PDB file of C-alpha atoms in Angstrom:
ATOM      1  CA  MET R  22     -10.048 -80.790  13.406  1.00 72.00           C
ATOM      2  CA  PRO R  23      -7.875 -77.871  14.540  1.00 94.00           C
ATOM      3  CA  LEU R  24      -6.013 -76.240  11.667  1.00 96.00           C
ATOM      4  CA  ALA R  25      -2.423 -75.061  11.716  1.00 97.00           C
ATOM      5  CA  MET R  26      -0.529 -72.839   9.284  1.00 96.00           C
ATOM      6  CA  VAL R  27       2.082 -74.558   7.146  1.00 96.00           C
ATOM      7  CA  ARG R  28       3.297 -71.603   5.079  1.00 94.00           C
ATOM      8  CA  GLU R  29       2.460 -68.040   4.063  1.00 91.00           C
ATOM      9  CA  TYR R  30       2.480 -66.874   0.453  1.00 89.00           C
ATOM     10  CA  SER R  31       2.508 -63.352  -0.906  1.00 83.00           C
ATOM     11  CA  SER R  32       0.593 -64.474  -3.991  1.00 83.00           C
ATOM     12  CA  ARG R  33      -2.620 -66.434  -4.281  1.00 85.00           C
ATOM     13  CA  ILE R  34      -1.192 -68.383  -7.217  1.00 88.00           C
ATOM     14  CA  ASP R  35       1.792 -69.642  -5.215  1.00 90.00           C
ATOM     15  CA  GLY R  36      -0.524 -70.601  -2.369  1.00 92.00           C
ATOM     16  CA  ASP R  37      -2.856 -72.490  -4.696  1.00 93.00           C
ATOM     17  CA  VAL R  38       0.048 -74.383  -6.269  1.00 95.00           C
ATOM     18  CA  ALA R  39       1.196 -75.472  -2.805  1.00 96.00           C
ATOM     19  CA  ARG R  40      -2.374 -76.391  -1.794  1.00 96.00           C
ATOM     20  CA  LEU R  41      -2.766 -78.538  -4.896  1.00 97.00           C
ATOM     21  CA  ALA R  42       0.589 -80.248  -4.240  1.00 96.00           C
ATOM     22  CA  LEU R  43      -0.596 -81.209  -0.764  1.00 97.00           C
ATOM     23  CA  GLU R  44      -3.988 -82.382  -1.959  1.00 97.00           C
ATOM     24  CA  ALA R  45      -2.302 -84.533  -4.632  1.00 96.00           C
ATOM     25  CA  GLU R  46      -0.517 -86.281  -1.767  1.00 96.00           C
ATOM     26  CA  GLY R  47      -3.762 -86.823   0.146  1.00 97.00           C
ATOM     27  CA  ILE R  48      -3.477 -83.936   2.603  1.00 97.00           C
ATOM     28  CA  PRO R  49      -6.565 -81.712   2.654  1.00 97.00           C
ATOM     29  CA  ALA R  50      -5.518 -78.053   2.692  1.00 97.00           C
ATOM     30  CA  VAL R  51      -7.249 -74.677   2.811  1.00 95.00           C
ATOM     31  CA  LEU R  52      -5.919 -71.318   1.693  1.00 93.00           C
ATOM     32  CA  PHE R  53      -7.005 -68.516   4.046  1.00 88.00           C
ATOM     33  CA  ASP R  54      -6.989 -64.853   3.002  1.00 81.00           C
ATOM     34  CA  ALA R  55      -6.312 -65.709  -0.646  1.00 66.00           C
ATOM     35  CA  GLY R  56      -8.582 -62.918  -1.842  1.00 60.00           C
ATOM     36  CA  VAL R  57      -6.660 -60.304   0.103  1.00 60.00           C
ATOM     37  CA  ALA R  58      -3.322 -61.718  -1.071  1.00 52.00           C
ATOM     38  CA  SER R  59      -4.452 -61.303  -4.668  1.00 53.00           C
ATOM     39  CA  LEU R  60      -4.477 -57.522  -4.173  1.00 55.00           C
ATOM     40  CA  GLY R  61      -0.686 -57.506  -4.443  1.00 56.00           C
ATOM     41  CA  LEU R  62       0.040 -55.981  -1.042  1.00 56.00           C
ATOM     42  CA  GLY R  63       2.916 -58.380  -0.393  1.00 54.00           C
ATOM     43  CA  PRO R  64       3.699 -59.273   3.217  1.00 58.00           C
ATOM     44  CA  ILE R  65       0.928 -57.023   4.515  1.00 64.00           C
ATOM     45  CA  ALA R  66      -1.696 -59.430   3.203  1.00 70.00           C
ATOM     46  CA  SER R  67      -0.385 -62.945   2.778  1.00 82.00           C
ATOM     47  CA  ALA R  68      -2.326 -66.095   1.970  1.00 87.00           C
ATOM     48  CA  ARG R  69      -2.022 -68.690   4.727  1.00 91.00           C
ATOM     49  CA  LEU R  70      -1.893 -72.373   3.812  1.00 96.00           C
ATOM     50  CA  MET R  71      -3.628 -74.365   6.536  1.00 96.00           C
ATOM     51  CA  VAL R  72      -3.799 -78.111   7.222  1.00 98.00           C
ATOM     52  CA  ASP R  73      -4.925 -80.313  10.085  1.00 97.00           C
ATOM     53  CA  GLU R  74      -2.483 -80.113  13.001  1.00 97.00           C
ATOM     54  CA  SER R  75      -1.654 -83.795  12.621  1.00 96.00           C
ATOM     55  CA  ASP R  76      -0.523 -83.233   9.002  1.00 97.00           C
ATOM     56  CA  VAL R  77       1.808 -80.246   9.534  1.00 96.00           C
ATOM     57  CA  ASP R  78       5.118 -82.123   9.524  1.00 96.00           C
ATOM     58  CA  HIS R  79       4.166 -84.247   6.516  1.00 96.00           C
ATOM     59  CA  ALA R  80       2.900 -81.177   4.641  1.00 97.00           C
ATOM     60  CA  LYS R  81       6.132 -79.272   5.287  1.00 96.00           C
ATOM     61  CA  ALA R  82       8.165 -82.232   4.056  1.00 96.00           C
ATOM     62  CA  ILE R  83       6.112 -82.377   0.843  1.00 95.00           C
ATOM     63  CA  LEU R  84       6.457 -78.648   0.223  1.00 96.00           C
ATOM     64  CA  ASP R  85      10.188 -78.708   0.935  1.00 93.00           C
ATOM     65  CA  GLY R  86      10.589 -81.421  -1.698  1.00 88.00           C
ATOM     66  CA  ALA R  87       8.168 -79.858  -4.188  1.00 56.00           C
ATOM     67  CA  GLY R  88      10.924 -77.914  -5.928  1.00 46.00           C
ATOM     68  CA  ASP R  89      13.071 -80.997  -6.583  1.00 45.00           C
TER      69      ASP R  89
END
């Protein structure tokens, strides 16, 4: 199961909210570098939201509609 990045977040909280939104829709997701992102270094240390390569398009569609 190769992973691919869906989005980057400057805050661990934002990344976790997105991860939970995907998991609620049945897409397993992992947040990489969340500990470093929590240091508040902004774009220098972002949290990367990763999903299986086959789920990337669906995950992006869910996240794009999450703010509706």
